[in-house]
């Protein structure tokens, strides 16, 4: 007998009396739900204004978009085929679990370019008022999918034989908030794409900002273009550039292990000089640093490699001497 209130059938009951369970439906959600990550994501979305912005632009699809977001963040994956099983174990904003094919239709058909464009404009309008530093970088993603027009062979980080899609992105350096992004063809090098992202920042109304860039974007063209748009910049430089190399050679002895050049907070030595980097009258502040600990590590690696080469050379010399004696 089955008593819904006091008795729970075990697995043997399902084997010997299957008719009892013909109309039984498996629960949509797991017996236990992990709520911590979802609570954090929900609070961040509410406090940042992201939740209300999504609701205002995407209407009925807003809840599903939030579920896809938390799935990718918590699961650390973009493989949508695992979405239904994963979402059984966490709270859902949609009040139901959608299939992976439903996610495909959402991304392909229901989210329009005008909606994403409106979202980015609105999101950046919420952040453009303050004086901020924007960190800019780029990456690429390999793809085996067909029909993606911007997927091309290029300078891939992982596999040079597979087409890639390039993506550049900007974040608020102070708090890590993503601001805007752009995807572009895999064959285009990162250096040449920077000007388009600077134009994008201007389109979104950013005025009082500085850009933080790595050495891959170091070129006269990029620096002058950023200055033309009225932005400040902090950029790592290429040490093989002629003027930079000359500055390092000229000032290295006045920096390395000199107590007046020691920066206690970062435990390195440094110095700031003004110099012309190109053949014009413009001068820039150049910050030169010396890391004694890193220098010792590199020196040890270099000496160890020399010692290994010397041992290999000695072994080869002995092998050839032995061969000559035998002959």
PDB file of C-alpha atoms in Angstrom:
ATOM      1  CA  UNK A   1       0.000   0.000   0.000  1.00  0.00           C
ATOM      2  CA  UNK A   2       1.043   3.613  -0.550  1.00  0.00           C
ATOM      3  CA  UNK A   3       0.219   6.283   1.942  1.00  0.00           C
ATOM      4  CA  UNK A   4       1.139   9.725   0.586  1.00  0.00           C
ATOM      5  CA  UNK A   5       1.346  11.164   4.054  1.00  0.00           C
ATOM      6  CA  UNK A   6       3.201   8.535   6.095  1.00  0.00           C
ATOM      7  CA  UNK A   7       4.838   6.074   3.701  1.00  0.00           C
ATOM      8  CA  UNK A   8       7.376   6.565   0.918  1.00  0.00           C
ATOM      9  CA  UNK A   9       7.884   3.656  -1.529  1.00  0.00           C
ATOM     10  CA  UNK A  10      11.450   2.435  -2.008  1.00  0.00           C
ATOM     11  CA  UNK A  11      13.137   1.342  -5.257  1.00  0.00           C
ATOM     12  CA  UNK A  12      11.834  -2.242  -4.930  1.00  0.00           C
ATOM     13  CA  UNK A  13       8.272  -0.940  -5.010  1.00  0.00           C
ATOM     14  CA  UNK A  14       8.971   0.616  -8.413  1.00  0.00           C
ATOM     15  CA  UNK A  15      10.277  -2.772  -9.643  1.00  0.00           C
ATOM     16  CA  UNK A  16       7.410  -4.992  -8.415  1.00  0.00           C
ATOM     17  CA  UNK A  17       4.529  -2.527  -8.713  1.00  0.00           C
ATOM     18  CA  UNK A  18       5.307  -0.303 -11.728  1.00  0.00           C
ATOM     19  CA  UNK A  19       1.596   0.450 -12.219  1.00  0.00           C
ATOM     20  CA  UNK A  20       1.655   2.513  -9.036  1.00  0.00           C
ATOM     21  CA  UNK A  21       4.031   4.983 -10.690  1.00  0.00           C
ATOM     22  CA  UNK A  22       2.694   5.260 -14.245  1.00  0.00           C
ATOM     23  CA  UNK A  23       1.525   8.848 -13.777  1.00  0.00           C
ATOM     24  CA  UNK A  24       4.450   9.911 -11.624  1.00  0.00           C
ATOM     25  CA  UNK A  25       6.410  12.854 -13.075  1.00  0.00           C
ATOM     26  CA  UNK A  26      10.065  13.362 -12.331  1.00  0.00           C
ATOM     27  CA  UNK A  27      10.634  16.671 -10.541  1.00  0.00           C
ATOM     28  CA  UNK A  28      11.884  19.523 -12.706  1.00  0.00           C
ATOM     29  CA  UNK A  29      14.250  20.782 -10.004  1.00  0.00           C
ATOM     30  CA  UNK A  30      16.806  18.905  -7.950  1.00  0.00           C
ATOM     31  CA  UNK A  31      16.057  17.915  -4.343  1.00  0.00           C
ATOM     32  CA  UNK A  32      18.723  20.377  -3.192  1.00  0.00           C
ATOM     33  CA  UNK A  33      19.301  23.841  -4.669  1.00  0.00           C
ATOM     34  CA  UNK A  34      22.531  25.859  -4.450  1.00  0.00           C
ATOM     35  CA  UNK A  35      21.479  29.470  -3.973  1.00  0.00           C
ATOM     36  CA  UNK A  36      24.667  31.348  -2.980  1.00  0.00           C
ATOM     37  CA  UNK A  37      26.009  32.286  -6.412  1.00  0.00           C
ATOM     38  CA  UNK A  38      22.572  33.267  -7.706  1.00  0.00           C
ATOM     39  CA  UNK A  39      22.004  35.543  -4.703  1.00  0.00           C
ATOM     40  CA  UNK A  40      25.306  37.319  -5.370  1.00  0.00           C
ATOM     41  CA  UNK A  41      24.588  37.692  -9.102  1.00  0.00           C
ATOM     42  CA  UNK A  42      21.059  38.946  -8.402  1.00  0.00           C
ATOM     43  CA  UNK A  43      22.311  41.558  -5.945  1.00  0.00           C
ATOM     44  CA  UNK A  44      25.019  42.793  -8.326  1.00  0.00           C
ATOM     45  CA  UNK A  45      22.494  43.094 -11.160  1.00  0.00           C
ATOM     46  CA  UNK A  46      20.081  45.047  -8.956  1.00  0.00           C
ATOM     47  CA  UNK A  47      22.661  47.396  -7.427  1.00  0.00           C
ATOM     48  CA  UNK A  48      24.328  48.118 -10.778  1.00  0.00           C
ATOM     49  CA  UNK A  49      21.032  48.783 -12.553  1.00  0.00           C
ATOM     50  CA  UNK A  50      21.677  45.896 -14.950  1.00  0.00           C
ATOM     51  CA  UNK A  51      18.519  43.993 -13.997  1.00  0.00           C
ATOM     52  CA  UNK A  52      16.123  46.869 -14.674  1.00  0.00           C
ATOM     53  CA  UNK A  53      17.963  47.723 -17.903  1.00  0.00           C
ATOM     54  CA  UNK A  54      17.557  44.173 -19.206  1.00  0.00           C
ATOM     55  CA  UNK A  55      13.868  44.207 -18.248  1.00  0.00           C
ATOM     56  CA  UNK A  56      13.257  47.482 -20.077  1.00  0.00           C
ATOM     57  CA  UNK A  57      14.925  46.392 -23.328  1.00  0.00           C
ATOM     58  CA  UNK A  58      14.308  42.662 -23.652  1.00  0.00           C
ATOM     59  CA  UNK A  59      10.865  42.406 -22.011  1.00  0.00           C
ATOM     60  CA  UNK A  60       9.741  38.767 -21.735  1.00  0.00           C
ATOM     61  CA  UNK A  61      13.195  37.436 -22.706  1.00  0.00           C
ATOM     62  CA  UNK A  62      14.896  39.289 -19.872  1.00  0.00           C
ATOM     63  CA  UNK A  63      14.544  36.466 -17.318  1.00  0.00           C
ATOM     64  CA  UNK A  64      15.921  33.870 -19.726  1.00  0.00           C
ATOM     65  CA  UNK A  65      18.871  36.139 -20.561  1.00  0.00           C
ATOM     66  CA  UNK A  66      19.629  36.397 -16.837  1.00  0.00           C
ATOM     67  CA  UNK A  67      19.530  32.596 -16.566  1.00  0.00           C
ATOM     68  CA  UNK A  68      21.953  32.225 -19.475  1.00  0.00           C
ATOM     69  CA  UNK A  69      24.222  34.799 -17.824  1.00  0.00           C
ATOM     70  CA  UNK A  70      24.334  33.007 -14.488  1.00  0.00           C
ATOM     71  CA  UNK A  71      24.791  29.635 -16.209  1.00  0.00           C
ATOM     72  CA  UNK A  72      27.873  30.912 -18.068  1.00  0.00           C
ATOM     73  CA  UNK A  73      29.278  32.609 -14.962  1.00  0.00           C
ATOM     74  CA  UNK A  74      28.681  29.835 -12.427  1.00  0.00           C
ATOM     75  CA  UNK A  75      29.325  26.940 -14.803  1.00  0.00           C
ATOM     76  CA  UNK A  76      32.293  28.725 -16.443  1.00  0.00           C
ATOM     77  CA  UNK A  77      31.213  27.476 -19.859  1.00  0.00           C
ATOM     78  CA  UNK A  78      29.398  28.553 -22.997  1.00  0.00           C
ATOM     79  CA  UNK A  79      28.393  25.002 -23.987  1.00  0.00           C
ATOM     80  CA  UNK A  80      24.630  25.475 -24.019  1.00  0.00           C
ATOM     81  CA  UNK A  81      23.833  21.753 -24.355  1.00  0.00           C
ATOM     82  CA  UNK A  82      24.464  21.378 -20.603  1.00  0.00           C
ATOM     83  CA  UNK A  83      22.083  24.226 -19.679  1.00  0.00           C
ATOM     84  CA  UNK A  84      18.965  22.164 -18.768  1.00  0.00           C
ATOM     85  CA  UNK A  85      20.749  19.738 -16.433  1.00  0.00           C
ATOM     86  CA  UNK A  86      22.834  22.454 -14.774  1.00  0.00           C
ATOM     87  CA  UNK A  87      19.874  24.741 -14.114  1.00  0.00           C
ATOM     88  CA  UNK A  88      18.089  22.011 -12.130  1.00  0.00           C
ATOM     89  CA  UNK A  89      20.523  22.674  -9.296  1.00  0.00           C
ATOM     90  CA  UNK A  90      20.260  26.464  -8.973  1.00  0.00           C
ATOM     91  CA  UNK A  91      17.384  28.989  -8.719  1.00  0.00           C
ATOM     92  CA  UNK A  92      16.101  30.215 -12.080  1.00  0.00           C
ATOM     93  CA  UNK A  93      14.871  33.704 -12.906  1.00  0.00           C
ATOM     94  CA  UNK A  94      12.543  32.309 -15.589  1.00  0.00           C
ATOM     95  CA  UNK A  95      10.532  30.148 -13.139  1.00  0.00           C
ATOM     96  CA  UNK A  96      11.086  27.240 -15.541  1.00  0.00           C
ATOM     97  CA  UNK A  97      13.997  25.441 -17.200  1.00  0.00           C
ATOM     98  CA  UNK A  98      14.308  25.948 -20.938  1.00  0.00           C
ATOM     99  CA  UNK A  99      15.895  23.508 -23.380  1.00  0.00           C
ATOM    100  CA  UNK A 100      19.182  24.174 -25.119  1.00  0.00           C
ATOM    101  CA  UNK A 101      17.307  24.580 -28.420  1.00  0.00           C
ATOM    102  CA  UNK A 102      15.268  27.372 -26.816  1.00  0.00           C
ATOM    103  CA  UNK A 103      18.531  29.134 -25.915  1.00  0.00           C
ATOM    104  CA  UNK A 104      19.674  28.731 -29.527  1.00  0.00           C
ATOM    105  CA  UNK A 105      16.492  30.380 -30.821  1.00  0.00           C
ATOM    106  CA  UNK A 106      16.899  33.187 -28.280  1.00  0.00           C
ATOM    107  CA  UNK A 107      20.452  33.978 -29.372  1.00  0.00           C
ATOM    108  CA  UNK A 108      19.828  33.532 -33.090  1.00  0.00           C
ATOM    109  CA  UNK A 109      16.372  34.989 -33.689  1.00  0.00           C
ATOM    110  CA  UNK A 110      14.884  36.864 -30.756  1.00  0.00           C
ATOM    111  CA  UNK A 111      17.795  39.068 -29.683  1.00  0.00           C
ATOM    112  CA  UNK A 112      18.114  41.667 -32.441  1.00  0.00           C
ATOM    113  CA  UNK A 113      21.093  43.881 -33.223  1.00  0.00           C
ATOM    114  CA  UNK A 114      19.058  46.994 -32.420  1.00  0.00           C
ATOM    115  CA  UNK A 115      18.384  45.591 -28.938  1.00  0.00           C
ATOM    116  CA  UNK A 116      22.038  44.879 -28.149  1.00  0.00           C
ATOM    117  CA  UNK A 117      23.022  48.270 -29.585  1.00  0.00           C
ATOM    118  CA  UNK A 118      20.413  50.009 -27.405  1.00  0.00           C
ATOM    119  CA  UNK A 119      21.597  48.032 -24.381  1.00  0.00           C
ATOM    120  CA  UNK A 120      25.254  49.045 -24.882  1.00  0.00           C
ATOM    121  CA  UNK A 121      24.369  52.701 -25.431  1.00  0.00           C
ATOM    122  CA  UNK A 122      22.174  52.738 -22.323  1.00  0.00           C
ATOM    123  CA  UNK A 123      24.719  50.845 -20.196  1.00  0.00           C
ATOM    124  CA  UNK A 124      27.552  53.198 -21.146  1.00  0.00           C
ATOM    125  CA  UNK A 125      25.332  56.236 -20.655  1.00  0.00           C
ATOM    126  CA  UNK A 126      25.046  55.085 -17.023  1.00  0.00           C
ATOM    127  CA  UNK A 127      28.858  55.102 -16.581  1.00  0.00           C
ATOM    128  CA  UNK A 128      30.252  57.876 -18.782  1.00  0.00           C
ATOM    129  CA  UNK A 129      29.866  60.750 -16.321  1.00  0.00           C
ATOM    130  CA  UNK A 130      32.834  60.072 -14.043  1.00  0.00           C
ATOM    131  CA  UNK A 131      36.506  60.564 -14.803  1.00  0.00           C
ATOM    132  CA  UNK A 132      37.755  57.001 -15.183  1.00  0.00           C
ATOM    133  CA  UNK A 133      40.578  54.935 -16.598  1.00  0.00           C
ATOM    134  CA  UNK A 134      39.468  52.342 -19.113  1.00  0.00           C
ATOM    135  CA  UNK A 135      41.540  49.190 -19.560  1.00  0.00           C
ATOM    136  CA  UNK A 136      41.482  47.998 -23.144  1.00  0.00           C
ATOM    137  CA  UNK A 137      42.561  44.585 -24.389  1.00  0.00           C
ATOM    138  CA  UNK A 138      41.622  41.960 -26.937  1.00  0.00           C
ATOM    139  CA  UNK A 139      41.446  38.205 -27.319  1.00  0.00           C
ATOM    140  CA  UNK A 140      40.344  35.651 -29.880  1.00  0.00           C
ATOM    141  CA  UNK A 141      38.257  32.504 -29.894  1.00  0.00           C
ATOM    142  CA  UNK A 142      38.695  29.428 -32.075  1.00  0.00           C
ATOM    143  CA  UNK A 143      35.539  28.202 -33.763  1.00  0.00           C
ATOM    144  CA  UNK A 144      34.656  25.101 -35.749  1.00  0.00           C
ATOM    145  CA  UNK A 145      31.221  26.484 -36.630  1.00  0.00           C
ATOM    146  CA  UNK A 146      30.386  27.147 -40.254  1.00  0.00           C
ATOM    147  CA  UNK A 147      28.667  30.225 -41.631  1.00  0.00           C
ATOM    148  CA  UNK A 148      30.340  32.782 -39.332  1.00  0.00           C
ATOM    149  CA  UNK A 149      31.500  35.487 -41.749  1.00  0.00           C
ATOM    150  CA  UNK A 150      34.072  37.093 -39.448  1.00  0.00           C
ATOM    151  CA  UNK A 151      35.721  33.744 -38.560  1.00  0.00           C
ATOM    152  CA  UNK A 152      39.055  33.694 -40.406  1.00  0.00           C
ATOM    153  CA  UNK A 153      42.548  32.338 -39.977  1.00  0.00           C
ATOM    154  CA  UNK A 154      44.703  34.741 -38.004  1.00  0.00           C
ATOM    155  CA  UNK A 155      47.049  35.035 -35.043  1.00  0.00           C
ATOM    156  CA  UNK A 156      45.286  32.525 -32.788  1.00  0.00           C
ATOM    157  CA  UNK A 157      46.255  32.106 -29.142  1.00  0.00           C
ATOM    158  CA  UNK A 158      45.577  28.366 -29.161  1.00  0.00           C
ATOM    159  CA  UNK A 159      45.371  26.781 -32.630  1.00  0.00           C
ATOM    160  CA  UNK A 160      46.690  28.528 -35.759  1.00  0.00           C
ATOM    161  CA  UNK A 161      44.987  26.024 -38.046  1.00  0.00           C
ATOM    162  CA  UNK A 162      41.437  26.797 -36.869  1.00  0.00           C
ATOM    163  CA  UNK A 163      39.526  29.996 -37.808  1.00  0.00           C
ATOM    164  CA  UNK A 164      39.163  32.592 -35.080  1.00  0.00           C
ATOM    165  CA  UNK A 165      36.899  35.476 -34.143  1.00  0.00           C
ATOM    166  CA  UNK A 166      38.621  38.499 -32.594  1.00  0.00           C
ATOM    167  CA  UNK A 167      37.064  40.453 -29.757  1.00  0.00           C
ATOM    168  CA  UNK A 168      38.242  43.686 -28.153  1.00  0.00           C
ATOM    169  CA  UNK A 169      36.764  44.884 -24.873  1.00  0.00           C
ATOM    170  CA  UNK A 170      36.979  47.739 -22.388  1.00  0.00           C
ATOM    171  CA  UNK A 171      36.479  47.706 -18.620  1.00  0.00           C
ATOM    172  CA  UNK A 172      36.504  50.279 -15.849  1.00  0.00           C
ATOM    173  CA  UNK A 173      39.966  49.880 -14.320  1.00  0.00           C
ATOM    174  CA  UNK A 174      38.797  50.844 -10.814  1.00  0.00           C
ATOM    175  CA  UNK A 175      36.019  48.293 -10.286  1.00  0.00           C
ATOM    176  CA  UNK A 176      36.301  45.889 -13.232  1.00  0.00           C
ATOM    177  CA  UNK A 177      32.906  46.804 -14.725  1.00  0.00           C
ATOM    178  CA  UNK A 178      32.666  45.747 -18.414  1.00  0.00           C
ATOM    179  CA  UNK A 179      31.766  48.764 -20.560  1.00  0.00           C
ATOM    180  CA  UNK A 180      31.730  47.907 -24.265  1.00  0.00           C
ATOM    181  CA  UNK A 181      33.145  45.409 -26.753  1.00  0.00           C
ATOM    182  CA  UNK A 182      33.460  44.740 -30.444  1.00  0.00           C
ATOM    183  CA  UNK A 183      33.922  41.594 -32.515  1.00  0.00           C
ATOM    184  CA  UNK A 184      35.873  41.718 -35.752  1.00  0.00           C
ATOM    185  CA  UNK A 185      37.449  39.513 -38.403  1.00  0.00           C
ATOM    186  CA  UNK A 186      40.044  36.989 -37.316  1.00  0.00           C
ATOM    187  CA  UNK A 187      42.610  38.146 -39.877  1.00  0.00           C
ATOM    188  CA  UNK A 188      42.732  41.732 -38.542  1.00  0.00           C
ATOM    189  CA  UNK A 189      45.608  42.369 -36.136  1.00  0.00           C
ATOM    190  CA  UNK A 190      44.835  43.893 -32.726  1.00  0.00           C
ATOM    191  CA  UNK A 191      47.053  46.929 -33.289  1.00  0.00           C
ATOM    192  CA  UNK A 192      45.025  48.213 -36.230  1.00  0.00           C
ATOM    193  CA  UNK A 193      41.686  47.713 -34.431  1.00  0.00           C
ATOM    194  CA  UNK A 194      42.398  50.137 -31.590  1.00  0.00           C
ATOM    195  CA  UNK A 195      41.278  53.241 -33.493  1.00  0.00           C
ATOM    196  CA  UNK A 196      37.796  51.766 -33.957  1.00  0.00           C
ATOM    197  CA  UNK A 197      37.453  51.168 -30.214  1.00  0.00           C
ATOM    198  CA  UNK A 198      38.567  54.745 -29.511  1.00  0.00           C
ATOM    199  CA  UNK A 199      35.849  55.935 -31.897  1.00  0.00           C
ATOM    200  CA  UNK A 200      33.363  53.709 -30.072  1.00  0.00           C
ATOM    201  CA  UNK A 201      34.263  55.348 -26.741  1.00  0.00           C
ATOM    202  CA  UNK A 202      33.682  58.748 -28.343  1.00  0.00           C
ATOM    203  CA  UNK A 203      30.310  57.624 -29.721  1.00  0.00           C
ATOM    204  CA  UNK A 204      29.214  56.577 -26.238  1.00  0.00           C
ATOM    205  CA  UNK A 205      30.015  60.043 -24.943  1.00  0.00           C
ATOM    206  CA  UNK A 206      33.149  59.350 -22.896  1.00  0.00           C
ATOM    207  CA  UNK A 207      35.125  62.572 -22.463  1.00  0.00           C
ATOM    208  CA  UNK A 208      37.240  62.707 -19.301  1.00  0.00           C
ATOM    209  CA  UNK A 209      38.921  59.290 -19.524  1.00  0.00           C
ATOM    210  CA  UNK A 210      42.321  57.691 -19.832  1.00  0.00           C
ATOM    211  CA  UNK A 211      43.110  54.478 -21.689  1.00  0.00           C
ATOM    212  CA  UNK A 212      45.342  51.744 -20.260  1.00  0.00           C
ATOM    213  CA  UNK A 213      46.939  49.606 -22.979  1.00  0.00           C
ATOM    214  CA  UNK A 214      49.520  46.858 -23.215  1.00  0.00           C
ATOM    215  CA  UNK A 215      52.616  46.945 -25.406  1.00  0.00           C
ATOM    216  CA  UNK A 216      50.865  45.340 -28.391  1.00  0.00           C
ATOM    217  CA  UNK A 217      49.220  48.676 -29.210  1.00  0.00           C
ATOM    218  CA  UNK A 218      52.416  50.731 -28.940  1.00  0.00           C
ATOM    219  CA  UNK A 219      52.755  52.679 -32.179  1.00  0.00           C
ATOM    220  CA  UNK A 220      52.972  56.317 -33.239  1.00  0.00           C
ATOM    221  CA  UNK A 221      49.702  55.973 -35.143  1.00  0.00           C
ATOM    222  CA  UNK A 222      47.750  54.739 -32.122  1.00  0.00           C
ATOM    223  CA  UNK A 223      49.246  57.226 -29.673  1.00  0.00           C
ATOM    224  CA  UNK A 224      48.551  60.188 -31.928  1.00  0.00           C
ATOM    225  CA  UNK A 225      45.028  59.009 -32.663  1.00  0.00           C
ATOM    226  CA  UNK A 226      44.207  58.728 -28.947  1.00  0.00           C
ATOM    227  CA  UNK A 227      45.620  62.202 -28.318  1.00  0.00           C
ATOM    228  CA  UNK A 228      43.649  63.591 -31.275  1.00  0.00           C
ATOM    229  CA  UNK A 229      40.427  62.379 -29.624  1.00  0.00           C
ATOM    230  CA  UNK A 230      41.387  64.174 -26.411  1.00  0.00           C
ATOM    231  CA  UNK A 231      42.076  61.112 -24.256  1.00  0.00           C
ATOM    232  CA  UNK A 232      44.969  60.455 -21.876  1.00  0.00           C
ATOM    233  CA  UNK A 233      46.805  57.152 -22.011  1.00  0.00           C
ATOM    234  CA  UNK A 234      49.036  54.850 -20.008  1.00  0.00           C
ATOM    235  CA  UNK A 235      50.760  52.319 -22.210  1.00  0.00           C
ATOM    236  CA  UNK A 236      53.391  49.647 -21.796  1.00  0.00           C
ATOM    237  CA  UNK A 237      56.130  50.160 -24.365  1.00  0.00           C
ATOM    238  CA  UNK A 238      58.260  47.945 -26.540  1.00  0.00           C
ATOM    239  CA  UNK A 239      61.802  48.004 -25.200  1.00  0.00           C
ATOM    240  CA  UNK A 240      63.244  47.334 -28.661  1.00  0.00           C
ATOM    241  CA  UNK A 241      61.942  50.674 -29.915  1.00  0.00           C
ATOM    242  CA  UNK A 242      64.996  52.857 -30.586  1.00  0.00           C
ATOM    243  CA  UNK A 243      64.151  55.828 -28.350  1.00  0.00           C
ATOM    244  CA  UNK A 244      62.979  53.580 -25.498  1.00  0.00           C
ATOM    245  CA  UNK A 245      66.112  51.457 -25.694  1.00  0.00           C
ATOM    246  CA  UNK A 246      68.272  54.592 -25.572  1.00  0.00           C
ATOM    247  CA  UNK A 247      66.415  55.885 -22.509  1.00  0.00           C
ATOM    248  CA  UNK A 248      66.859  52.594 -20.665  1.00  0.00           C
ATOM    249  CA  UNK A 249      70.589  52.532 -21.459  1.00  0.00           C
ATOM    250  CA  UNK A 250      71.006  56.140 -20.371  1.00  0.00           C
ATOM    251  CA  UNK A 251      69.197  55.814 -17.019  1.00  0.00           C
ATOM    252  CA  UNK A 252      69.664  52.202 -15.966  1.00  0.00           C
ATOM    253  CA  UNK A 253      72.671  52.839 -13.708  1.00  0.00           C
ATOM    254  CA  UNK A 254      70.856  55.651 -11.898  1.00  0.00           C
ATOM    255  CA  UNK A 255      67.920  53.334 -11.132  1.00  0.00           C
ATOM    256  CA  UNK A 256      69.144  49.789 -10.470  1.00  0.00           C
ATOM    257  CA  UNK A 257      69.705  49.230  -6.736  1.00  0.00           C
ATOM    258  CA  UNK A 258      69.819  52.990  -6.035  1.00  0.00           C
ATOM    259  CA  UNK A 259      68.143  53.841  -2.742  1.00  0.00           C
ATOM    260  CA  UNK A 260      66.779  57.196  -3.971  1.00  0.00           C
ATOM    261  CA  UNK A 261      64.973  55.361  -6.808  1.00  0.00           C
ATOM    262  CA  UNK A 262      63.400  52.708  -4.565  1.00  0.00           C
ATOM    263  CA  UNK A 263      59.576  52.564  -4.533  1.00  0.00           C
ATOM    264  CA  UNK A 264      58.732  50.951  -1.219  1.00  0.00           C
ATOM    265  CA  UNK A 265      55.058  50.238  -1.962  1.00  0.00           C
ATOM    266  CA  UNK A 266      55.893  47.993  -4.929  1.00  0.00           C
ATOM    267  CA  UNK A 267      59.401  46.935  -3.829  1.00  0.00           C
ATOM    268  CA  UNK A 268      61.000  47.941  -7.129  1.00  0.00           C
ATOM    269  CA  UNK A 269      63.209  50.757  -8.379  1.00  0.00           C
ATOM    270  CA  UNK A 270      61.883  53.387 -10.748  1.00  0.00           C
ATOM    271  CA  UNK A 271      62.293  56.786 -12.315  1.00  0.00           C
ATOM    272  CA  UNK A 272      60.188  59.111 -14.477  1.00  0.00           C
ATOM    273  CA  UNK A 273      61.769  61.143 -17.279  1.00  0.00           C
ATOM    274  CA  UNK A 274      60.432  63.380 -20.050  1.00  0.00           C
ATOM    275  CA  UNK A 275      61.506  62.507 -23.566  1.00  0.00           C
ATOM    276  CA  UNK A 276      60.591  62.717 -27.233  1.00  0.00           C
ATOM    277  CA  UNK A 277      59.607  59.350 -28.658  1.00  0.00           C
ATOM    278  CA  UNK A 278      59.121  60.416 -32.265  1.00  0.00           C
ATOM    279  CA  UNK A 279      60.473  62.978 -34.665  1.00  0.00           C
ATOM    280  CA  UNK A 280      58.355  65.886 -33.443  1.00  0.00           C
ATOM    281  CA  UNK A 281      58.277  68.336 -30.544  1.00  0.00           C
ATOM    282  CA  UNK A 282      55.891  66.274 -28.399  1.00  0.00           C
ATOM    283  CA  UNK A 283      57.361  65.066 -25.088  1.00  0.00           C
ATOM    284  CA  UNK A 284      56.012  62.184 -23.009  1.00  0.00           C
ATOM    285  CA  UNK A 285      56.487  61.016 -19.444  1.00  0.00           C
ATOM    286  CA  UNK A 286      58.365  57.726 -19.575  1.00  0.00           C
ATOM    287  CA  UNK A 287      58.395  55.564 -16.430  1.00  0.00           C
ATOM    288  CA  UNK A 288      61.405  53.233 -16.220  1.00  0.00           C
ATOM    289  CA  UNK A 289      61.443  50.416 -13.659  1.00  0.00           C
ATOM    290  CA  UNK A 290      63.968  47.896 -12.391  1.00  0.00           C
ATOM    291  CA  UNK A 291      62.903  44.765 -10.482  1.00  0.00           C
ATOM    292  CA  UNK A 292      65.924  43.402  -8.634  1.00  0.00           C
ATOM    293  CA  UNK A 293      64.249  40.119  -7.694  1.00  0.00           C
ATOM    294  CA  UNK A 294      63.201  39.452 -11.269  1.00  0.00           C
ATOM    295  CA  UNK A 295      66.667  40.397 -12.479  1.00  0.00           C
ATOM    296  CA  UNK A 296      68.240  37.829 -10.128  1.00  0.00           C
ATOM    297  CA  UNK A 297      65.859  35.131 -11.372  1.00  0.00           C
ATOM    298  CA  UNK A 298      66.679  35.909 -14.997  1.00  0.00           C
ATOM    299  CA  UNK A 299      70.403  36.007 -14.216  1.00  0.00           C
ATOM    300  CA  UNK A 300      70.210  32.577 -12.558  1.00  0.00           C
ATOM    301  CA  UNK A 301      68.302  31.150 -15.535  1.00  0.00           C
ATOM    302  CA  UNK A 302      70.876  32.578 -17.928  1.00  0.00           C
ATOM    303  CA  UNK A 303      73.848  31.226 -15.963  1.00  0.00           C
ATOM    304  CA  UNK A 304      72.173  27.805 -15.645  1.00  0.00           C
ATOM    305  CA  UNK A 305      71.603  27.680 -19.389  1.00  0.00           C
ATOM    306  CA  UNK A 306      75.271  28.581 -19.985  1.00  0.00           C
ATOM    307  CA  UNK A 307      76.371  25.835 -17.577  1.00  0.00           C
ATOM    308  CA  UNK A 308      74.160  23.287 -19.351  1.00  0.00           C
ATOM    309  CA  UNK A 309      75.528  24.269 -22.753  1.00  0.00           C
ATOM    310  CA  UNK A 310      79.060  23.951 -21.393  1.00  0.00           C
ATOM    311  CA  UNK A 311      78.338  20.432 -20.039  1.00  0.00           C
ATOM    312  CA  UNK A 312      76.745  19.395 -23.327  1.00  0.00           C
ATOM    313  CA  UNK A 313      79.736  20.740 -25.240  1.00  0.00           C
ATOM    314  CA  UNK A 314      82.155  18.857 -22.974  1.00  0.00           C
ATOM    315  CA  UNK A 315      80.207  15.594 -23.467  1.00  0.00           C
ATOM    316  CA  UNK A 316      80.260  16.075 -27.227  1.00  0.00           C
ATOM    317  CA  UNK A 317      84.003  16.804 -27.158  1.00  0.00           C
ATOM    318  CA  UNK A 318      84.669  13.630 -25.137  1.00  0.00           C
ATOM    319  CA  UNK A 319      82.470  11.572 -27.477  1.00  0.00           C
ATOM    320  CA  UNK A 320      84.328  12.766 -30.550  1.00  0.00           C
ATOM    321  CA  UNK A 321      87.748  12.242 -28.895  1.00  0.00           C
ATOM    322  CA  UNK A 322      86.747   8.690 -27.997  1.00  0.00           C
ATOM    323  CA  UNK A 323      85.606   8.015 -31.565  1.00  0.00           C
ATOM    324  CA  UNK A 324      88.881   9.339 -33.023  1.00  0.00           C
ATOM    325  CA  UNK A 325      90.961   7.122 -30.706  1.00  0.00           C
ATOM    326  CA  UNK A 326      89.020   4.018 -31.774  1.00  0.00           C
ATOM    327  CA  UNK A 327      89.577   4.791 -35.453  1.00  0.00           C
TER     328      UNK A 327
END
